[in-house]
């Protein structure tokens, strides 16, 4: 099949690479000429396991093409995915300007019946706006070319996106006719061959499904962090509580690990967008608002513990930060807890020595570029030398079983603040560490 994908960010690039891997001809479009040039040179703009090989092999096989010209892409294809960003506006709503701009461009250039598939995460009702934008552009041309607008939300986990696309839990498709469903079934057939994962519904329900899924997962995280905070107050151990409730099959263990808050490109934006959508439609979503409020406060949990231990004035203190990305196996720092923690510490006079396997560039050029008193080091142990404490923020695999003898030798004080509850408290205390976790009495 011949497919065009507008937007070569996280979703668009993974989608294009995976469809081309199955033998489709895919043209990826982006207005960023520098990004397109780099992709054509084999330089991948994001870190995602397995993506670089997939992109370069399919580009070399000429199944995957990158261009800045949307007309060129639409001339070659009759299936067009919209996969551009929907950044959060100041009021918490999803900003649809890029989605609707692409829709207008599609209406301007299509020459045959086209299946327009919205892959971007968008509020309920966006398909209607896309349809209006395409229709308006066609009317200006005096054209009666037909088209379908289809909702096909993505459910990719950063750090496992290629695997998730290749072996999906489900493929959700919202459309209003059987011909559109048929095209989507054919497109996704290679990914759903082992069992039926193809779920059809109306367009608005499909749009809602994405927001509902992410909000449910975010709710589990904030709920567990709320329980962790209560555990600290009453003297319980949240690690034991987690095991106790997770053994209930109705609850399970997924997304009930306490920590210093969720981040990334999806949960914060999607929860707030759903809150905004509800309010715009006359409903006050108290639970969803609380999910976001709890998460906002949770990102300060580690810095509060540091301040309690070392005092409000952190002048002359240095802290080793292990992990900058919002989760392991990605360089994404959007809404990462590390940003809040580092800014809280530096604002009180502290120096930070930070290490992350992949997110250095993002930190230096974007998220922490204006923050002073940060030193970026090349290894996790280098960050420790002379530091007054170690702070674990992101649970990268290389942090799971570190050399604690090396840690205690390098630190000025044997103090660890664990924002992901990764280590054995009893062992560390026997070694002489002060060990602070989330949801455990200090």
Coordinates of C-alpha atoms in Angstrom, one line a residue:
X1 CA 0.0 0.0 0.0
X2 CA 1.1 3.6 -0.6
X3 CA 1.1 5.7 2.5
X4 CA 2.1 9.3 3.4
X5 CA 2.7 10.4 6.9
X6 CA 2.8 14.1 7.8
X7 CA 5.0 14.7 10.8
X8 CA 8.3 12.9 11.6
X9 CA 8.3 13.2 15.3
X10 CA 8.0 10.3 17.8
X11 CA 4.7 8.9 16.5
X12 CA 5.1 9.7 12.8
X13 CA 8.6 8.3 12.5
X14 CA 7.8 5.0 14.3
X15 CA 4.6 4.6 12.3
X16 CA 6.4 5.2 9.0
X17 CA 9.3 2.9 9.8
X18 CA 7.0 0.0 10.9
X19 CA 4.7 0.3 7.9
X20 CA 7.6 0.3 5.5
X21 CA 9.1 -2.7 7.3
X22 CA 6.0 -4.7 6.2
X23 CA 6.6 -3.8 2.5
X24 CA 4.5 -0.7 2.2
X25 CA 5.8 2.3 0.3
X26 CA 5.9 5.2 2.8
X27 CA 6.6 8.9 2.3
X28 CA 7.2 10.9 5.5
X29 CA 6.7 14.6 5.3
X30 CA 7.9 17.3 7.6
X31 CA 8.3 21.1 7.3
X32 CA 11.6 21.0 9.2
X33 CA 14.1 20.8 6.3
X34 CA 17.0 20.2 8.7
X35 CA 15.3 17.2 10.2
X36 CA 14.5 15.8 6.8
X37 CA 18.1 16.2 5.6
X38 CA 19.4 14.4 8.7
X39 CA 16.9 11.6 8.2
X40 CA 18.1 11.2 4.6
X41 CA 21.6 11.0 6.0
X42 CA 20.7 8.3 8.5
X43 CA 20.6 10.6 11.5
X44 CA 17.6 9.8 13.8
X45 CA 16.4 12.8 15.8
X46 CA 15.1 10.8 18.8
X47 CA 16.4 7.9 20.7
X48 CA 14.1 4.8 20.6
X49 CA 15.4 1.2 20.8
X50 CA 15.4 -0.5 17.4
X51 CA 14.2 2.6 15.5
X52 CA 17.5 3.6 13.9
X53 CA 18.0 0.2 12.2
X54 CA 14.4 0.1 11.0
X55 CA 14.5 3.6 9.5
X56 CA 17.9 3.2 7.8
X57 CA 17.3 -0.3 6.4
X58 CA 13.9 0.7 4.9
X59 CA 15.3 4.0 3.6
X60 CA 18.1 2.1 1.9
X61 CA 15.6 -0.3 0.4
X62 CA 13.6 2.8 -0.9
X63 CA 10.5 1.8 0.9
X64 CA 10.8 4.8 3.2
X65 CA 11.2 8.2 1.8
X66 CA 11.6 11.6 3.5
X67 CA 10.6 14.9 2.0
X68 CA 9.4 18.4 2.8
X69 CA 6.9 18.5 0.0
X70 CA 3.4 17.4 1.0
X71 CA 2.1 17.6 -2.6
X72 CA 4.8 15.2 -3.7
X73 CA 3.7 12.7 -1.0
X74 CA 0.0 13.0 -1.7
X75 CA 0.6 12.5 -5.5
X76 CA 2.0 9.1 -4.7
X77 CA -0.4 7.9 -2.0
X78 CA -4.1 7.6 -1.2
X79 CA -3.6 7.0 2.5
X80 CA -2.4 9.9 4.6
X81 CA -1.7 9.9 8.3
X82 CA -1.6 13.1 10.3
X83 CA 1.0 12.7 13.0
X84 CA 1.9 16.2 14.0
X85 CA 2.2 17.6 17.5
X86 CA -0.7 18.8 19.6
X87 CA 1.1 20.8 22.3
X88 CA -0.7 21.8 25.4
X89 CA -2.1 25.4 25.3
X90 CA -2.0 27.8 28.3
X91 CA -5.5 26.7 29.4
X92 CA -4.6 23.0 29.3
X93 CA -6.3 22.3 26.0
X94 CA -4.7 20.6 23.0
X95 CA -3.5 23.0 20.4
X96 CA -4.8 21.8 17.1
X97 CA -3.3 24.5 14.8
X98 CA -0.8 22.0 13.3
X99 CA -3.4 19.3 12.7
X100 CA -5.8 21.7 11.0
X101 CA -3.0 23.3 9.0
X102 CA -2.1 19.8 7.6
X103 CA -5.8 19.1 6.9
X104 CA -5.9 22.3 4.8
X105 CA -2.8 21.3 2.9
X106 CA -4.3 17.9 2.2
X107 CA -7.5 19.5 0.8
X108 CA -5.3 21.8 -1.3
X109 CA -3.3 19.0 -3.0
X110 CA -5.2 15.7 -3.1
X111 CA -6.1 14.5 -6.6
X112 CA -8.0 11.3 -5.8
X113 CA -10.1 9.8 -3.0
X114 CA -7.9 9.9 0.1
X115 CA -8.2 8.2 3.5
X116 CA -7.1 10.8 6.0
X117 CA -6.1 9.1 9.2
X118 CA -5.6 11.1 12.4
X119 CA -2.8 9.5 14.4
X120 CA -2.1 12.6 16.6
X121 CA -3.7 12.6 20.0
X122 CA -6.6 15.0 19.7
X123 CA -9.8 15.9 21.6
X124 CA -13.2 14.5 20.8
X125 CA -14.6 16.3 17.8
X126 CA -11.3 16.9 16.0
X127 CA -12.2 14.7 13.1
X128 CA -15.2 17.0 12.4
X129 CA -12.8 20.0 12.3
X130 CA -10.4 18.1 10.0
X131 CA -13.3 17.3 7.7
X132 CA -14.3 21.0 7.7
X133 CA -10.7 22.2 6.9
X134 CA -10.3 19.7 4.0
X135 CA -13.7 20.6 2.6
X136 CA -13.0 24.3 2.8
X137 CA -9.7 23.8 0.9
X138 CA -11.4 21.7 -1.8
X139 CA -14.2 24.3 -2.2
X140 CA -11.6 26.9 -2.9
X141 CA -10.3 24.7 -5.7
X142 CA -13.8 24.1 -7.0
X143 CA -13.1 20.4 -6.5
X144 CA -15.5 17.6 -5.6
X145 CA -12.8 15.0 -4.7
X146 CA -14.1 12.7 -2.0
X147 CA -12.3 11.7 1.2
X148 CA -12.7 9.9 4.5
X149 CA -11.5 11.0 7.9
X150 CA -10.5 8.2 10.2
X151 CA -9.4 8.1 13.8
X152 CA -6.5 5.7 14.7
X153 CA -5.0 6.7 18.0
X154 CA -1.5 5.5 18.9
X155 CA -0.8 3.5 22.1
X156 CA 3.0 3.4 21.9
X157 CA 5.1 3.4 25.1
X158 CA 8.3 5.5 24.8
X159 CA 11.2 3.1 25.1
X160 CA 9.2 0.2 23.6
X161 CA 7.4 2.0 20.7
X162 CA 8.7 -0.3 17.8
X163 CA 7.8 -3.4 19.7
X164 CA 4.4 -2.0 20.6
X165 CA 3.7 -1.1 17.0
X166 CA 4.8 -4.5 15.6
X167 CA 2.9 -6.4 18.3
X168 CA 0.0 -4.2 19.3
X169 CA -2.3 -5.0 22.2
X170 CA -5.1 -3.5 20.1
X171 CA -5.6 -1.4 17.0
X172 CA -8.4 1.1 17.6
X173 CA -10.1 2.5 14.5
X174 CA -12.9 5.0 14.3
X175 CA -14.7 5.5 11.0
X176 CA -18.2 6.0 9.6
X177 CA -18.3 3.4 6.8
X178 CA -17.2 -0.2 6.0
X179 CA -15.0 0.8 3.1
X180 CA -12.8 2.8 5.5
X181 CA -12.7 0.0 8.0
X182 CA -11.7 -2.4 5.2
X183 CA -8.7 -0.2 4.2
X184 CA -7.5 -0.1 7.8
X185 CA -8.0 -3.8 8.3
X186 CA -5.8 -4.5 5.2
X187 CA -3.2 -1.9 6.4
X188 CA -2.9 -3.5 9.9
X189 CA -3.3 -7.1 8.8
X190 CA 0.4 -7.9 9.1
X191 CA 0.4 -6.7 12.7
X192 CA -2.7 -8.6 13.9
X193 CA -2.1 -12.0 12.2
X194 CA -1.8 -14.0 15.4
X195 CA -5.1 -12.9 17.0
X196 CA -7.8 -10.4 16.5
X197 CA -6.7 -7.0 17.9
X198 CA -8.6 -4.8 15.5
X199 CA -11.3 -2.8 17.3
X200 CA -13.8 -0.7 15.4
X201 CA -16.0 2.1 16.7
X202 CA -17.4 5.5 15.8
X203 CA -14.9 8.3 15.3
X204 CA -15.7 10.2 18.6
X205 CA -15.4 7.1 20.7
X206 CA -12.0 6.3 19.1
X207 CA -10.8 9.8 19.9
X208 CA -12.0 9.5 23.5
X209 CA -10.4 6.0 23.9
X210 CA -6.9 7.5 23.7
X211 CA -7.5 10.1 26.4
X212 CA -9.4 7.6 28.6
X213 CA -6.5 5.1 28.4
X214 CA -3.8 7.5 29.3
X215 CA -5.9 9.1 32.0
X216 CA -6.6 5.7 33.6
X217 CA -2.9 4.9 33.7
X218 CA -2.1 8.3 35.1
X219 CA -4.8 7.8 37.7
X220 CA -3.2 4.6 38.9
X221 CA 0.2 6.3 39.3
X222 CA -1.2 9.3 41.2
X223 CA -3.3 7.0 43.4
X224 CA -0.3 5.0 44.4
X225 CA 1.7 8.1 45.1
X226 CA -1.1 9.4 47.2
X227 CA -1.0 6.1 49.1
X228 CA 2.8 6.4 49.5
X229 CA 2.4 9.9 51.0
X230 CA -0.2 8.5 53.5
X231 CA 2.1 5.6 54.3
X232 CA 4.9 8.1 55.3
X233 CA 2.4 9.8 57.7
X234 CA 1.1 6.7 59.4
X235 CA 4.3 4.6 59.5
X236 CA 3.5 2.0 56.8
X237 CA 5.8 0.8 54.0
X238 CA 4.3 1.5 50.6
X239 CA 6.6 -1.2 49.0
X240 CA 4.8 -3.8 51.1
X241 CA 1.4 -2.2 50.5
X242 CA 2.0 -2.4 46.7
X243 CA 2.7 -6.1 46.9
X244 CA -0.4 -6.6 49.0
X245 CA -2.8 -4.8 46.6
X246 CA -1.1 -5.9 43.4
X247 CA -1.7 -9.5 44.1
X248 CA -5.4 -8.8 43.6
X249 CA -6.0 -9.8 39.9
X250 CA -8.5 -7.0 39.7
X251 CA -5.8 -4.4 40.4
X252 CA -2.5 -6.0 39.2
X253 CA 1.0 -4.7 39.5
X254 CA 1.2 -2.4 36.4
X255 CA 1.5 1.3 37.1
X256 CA 1.3 1.0 40.9
X257 CA 5.0 1.7 41.6
X258 CA 5.4 4.8 43.8
X259 CA 7.8 7.5 42.6
X260 CA 8.4 11.1 42.0
X261 CA 5.7 11.6 39.5
X262 CA 4.9 10.9 35.8
X263 CA 6.0 13.0 32.9
X264 CA 6.6 12.6 29.1
X265 CA 4.7 13.6 26.1
X266 CA 1.4 11.9 26.9
X267 CA 0.1 11.6 30.4
X268 CA 0.5 15.3 31.6
X269 CA -0.9 16.7 28.3
X270 CA -3.7 14.2 27.9
X271 CA -5.0 14.4 31.4
X272 CA -5.1 18.2 31.2
X273 CA -6.6 18.2 27.8
X274 CA -9.4 15.8 29.0
X275 CA -10.0 18.0 32.0
X276 CA -10.4 21.0 29.6
X277 CA -12.7 19.1 27.3
X278 CA -14.9 18.1 30.2
X279 CA -15.2 21.6 31.4
X280 CA -15.9 23.0 28.0
X281 CA -18.8 20.6 27.8
X282 CA -20.2 21.6 31.2
X283 CA -18.8 18.9 33.4
X284 CA -16.3 19.3 36.3
X285 CA -14.0 16.3 36.3
X286 CA -12.9 16.4 40.0
X287 CA -11.1 13.0 39.8
X288 CA -9.0 13.9 36.8
X289 CA -8.1 17.3 38.2
X290 CA -6.9 15.6 41.4
X291 CA -4.8 13.2 39.3
X292 CA -2.9 16.1 37.9
X293 CA -2.7 18.0 41.2
X294 CA -1.2 15.0 43.0
X295 CA 1.4 14.5 40.2
X296 CA 2.4 18.2 40.3
X297 CA 3.1 18.0 44.0
X298 CA 4.7 14.6 43.8
X299 CA 7.5 15.9 41.6
X300 CA 8.6 18.0 44.6
X301 CA 8.7 15.0 47.0
X302 CA 12.4 14.3 46.5
X303 CA 13.5 17.9 46.9
X304 CA 11.4 18.2 50.0
X305 CA 13.3 15.2 51.5
X306 CA 16.6 16.8 50.5
X307 CA 15.7 20.1 52.2
X308 CA 14.5 18.3 55.3
X309 CA 17.8 16.5 55.5
X310 CA 20.2 19.3 54.5
X311 CA 18.2 22.5 55.3
X312 CA 16.7 25.3 53.2
X313 CA 20.0 26.8 52.4
X314 CA 21.9 24.4 50.1
X315 CA 24.8 26.7 49.3
X316 CA 28.0 24.8 49.1
X317 CA 26.2 21.5 48.7
X318 CA 26.5 19.3 45.6
X319 CA 24.1 16.6 44.6
X320 CA 24.6 13.7 42.1
X321 CA 21.5 13.2 39.8
X322 CA 21.1 9.8 38.2
X323 CA 18.7 10.1 35.4
X324 CA 17.2 13.1 33.5
X325 CA 14.7 11.6 31.1
X326 CA 11.1 11.1 32.3
X327 CA 11.5 7.3 32.0
X328 CA 14.2 4.8 30.9
X329 CA 14.9 3.9 27.3
X330 CA 14.2 7.4 26.0
X331 CA 15.8 10.8 25.7
X332 CA 12.4 12.5 26.3
X333 CA 12.5 15.1 29.1
X334 CA 9.1 16.6 28.6
X335 CA 7.6 17.2 32.1
X336 CA 10.3 15.0 33.7
X337 CA 10.6 15.0 37.5
X338 CA 14.3 15.7 37.1
X339 CA 13.5 19.3 35.9
X340 CA 11.6 20.1 39.0
X341 CA 14.1 18.5 41.3
X342 CA 17.1 20.2 39.8
X343 CA 15.5 23.6 39.7
X344 CA 14.4 23.3 43.3
X345 CA 17.9 22.4 44.5
X346 CA 19.8 25.0 42.3
X347 CA 17.4 27.7 43.5
X348 CA 18.6 27.1 47.0
X349 CA 22.2 27.4 46.1
X350 CA 23.1 23.8 45.4
X351 CA 25.4 22.5 42.6
X352 CA 24.1 19.6 40.6
X353 CA 26.2 16.9 38.8
X354 CA 24.0 15.1 36.4
X355 CA 24.3 11.8 34.4
X356 CA 21.9 10.2 32.0
X357 CA 22.7 7.6 29.3
X358 CA 20.7 9.4 26.6
X359 CA 19.2 12.7 27.7
X360 CA 22.2 15.0 27.9
X361 CA 21.5 16.8 24.7
X362 CA 17.9 17.5 25.6
X363 CA 18.9 18.8 29.0
X364 CA 21.6 21.1 27.7
X365 CA 19.9 22.5 24.7
X366 CA 16.3 22.7 25.9
X367 CA 14.9 21.8 29.3
X368 CA 17.7 23.0 31.5
X369 CA 19.7 25.2 29.2
X370 CA 19.0 28.4 31.3
X371 CA 19.7 26.7 34.6
X372 CA 23.1 27.4 36.2
X373 CA 25.3 25.3 38.5
X374 CA 24.8 22.1 36.5
X375 CA 27.7 19.9 35.5
X376 CA 27.0 17.1 33.0
X377 CA 29.3 14.1 33.6
X378 CA 30.0 11.1 31.4
X379 CA 29.4 8.3 34.0
X380 CA 27.2 7.7 36.9
X381 CA 30.2 7.3 39.3
X382 CA 31.8 10.5 38.1
X383 CA 28.7 12.4 39.3
X384 CA 29.2 11.0 42.9
X385 CA 32.7 12.3 43.5
X386 CA 32.5 14.9 46.2
X387 CA 28.7 15.1 46.2
X388 CA 26.8 15.3 49.4
X389 CA 24.1 12.9 48.3
X390 CA 23.0 10.8 45.3
X391 CA 19.5 11.2 43.9
X392 CA 18.0 8.5 41.7
X393 CA 15.4 10.0 39.4
X394 CA 15.1 7.7 36.4
X395 CA 15.3 3.9 36.7
X396 CA 17.6 3.1 33.9
X397 CA 18.9 -0.5 33.9
X398 CA 22.4 0.5 34.6
X399 CA 21.3 2.0 37.9
X400 CA 19.6 -1.1 39.1
X401 CA 22.6 -2.9 40.6
X402 CA 25.3 -0.4 41.1
X403 CA 28.5 -0.9 43.1
X404 CA 27.5 0.5 46.5
X405 CA 31.0 0.2 47.8
X406 CA 32.1 2.6 45.0
X407 CA 29.2 4.9 45.8
X408 CA 30.0 5.1 49.5
X409 CA 33.6 5.7 48.7
X410 CA 32.9 8.6 46.3
X411 CA 30.2 10.4 48.2
X412 CA 31.1 13.1 50.8
X413 CA 28.1 11.8 52.8
X414 CA 26.7 8.3 52.5
X415 CA 23.2 9.6 51.6
X416 CA 20.9 8.3 48.8
X417 CA 17.5 9.7 47.9
X418 CA 15.7 7.1 45.8
X419 CA 12.8 8.6 43.7
X420 CA 11.9 5.2 42.3
X421 CA 12.2 2.9 45.3
X422 CA 14.8 0.7 43.5
X423 CA 17.1 -0.5 46.2
X424 CA 17.1 -2.8 49.3
X425 CA 16.7 -0.6 52.3
X426 CA 18.0 -3.1 54.8
X427 CA 21.2 -3.8 52.9
X428 CA 22.0 -0.1 52.4
X429 CA 21.4 0.8 56.0
X430 CA 23.6 -2.1 57.1
X431 CA 26.4 -0.6 54.8
X432 CA 26.0 2.7 56.6
X433 CA 23.9 4.6 54.1
X434 CA 21.2 7.1 55.0
X435 CA 18.5 5.8 52.6
X436 CA 15.4 7.8 51.7
X437 CA 12.5 6.4 49.6
X438 CA 9.0 7.4 48.5
X439 CA 6.3 6.2 50.9
X440 CA 8.5 4.9 53.7
X441 CA 9.1 6.5 57.1
X442 CA 12.5 8.0 57.3

